[in-house]
Amino acid sequence: EMAITWHVTNDGGVRQISHGGATTGQQALLLLVPSRQFALAVLTNSSRGSLLYRDVSRLALKEYLGVTIQAPAPIEVASAELDALAGRYRQL
């Protein structure tokens, strides 16, 4: 048995369900908006495909559904708070 982990958001005021995937030199995205009976599949042959499918999905949502997705606003964090996270990390 296998299952997929779905990313669920309400960006732009509409519930979106998506799942991305990647393998050597390829990336893909499946985006669903069930309330609007909308689906988008983007397949790329690039290891930087996520840059493409981000832009394509935002444009498709705007053109087909009138939904505008805003880029997240940066947050301000004091240097002292970040210093506690600085260091050397390694995977065991």
CSV table of C-alpha atoms in Angstrom, one decimal, residues 77-89:
chain,number,residue,atom,x,y,z
A,77,VAL,CA,13.6,38.7,13.1
A,78,ALA,CA,16.3,40.1,15.4
A,79,SER,CA,19.8,38.9,14.8
A,80,ALA,CA,20.0,37.7,18.3
A,81,GLU,CA,17.2,35.2,17.7
A,82,LEU,CA,18.9,33.9,14.6
A,83,ASP,CA,22.2,33.5,16.3
A,84,ALA,CA,20.9,30.7,18.4
A,85,LEU,CA,20.2,28.7,15.2
A,86,ALA,CA,23.6,29.3,13.6
A,87,GLY,CA,26.0,26.5,13.6
A,88,ARG,CA,27.1,23.4,11.9
A,89,TYR,CA,24.5,20.8,11.1
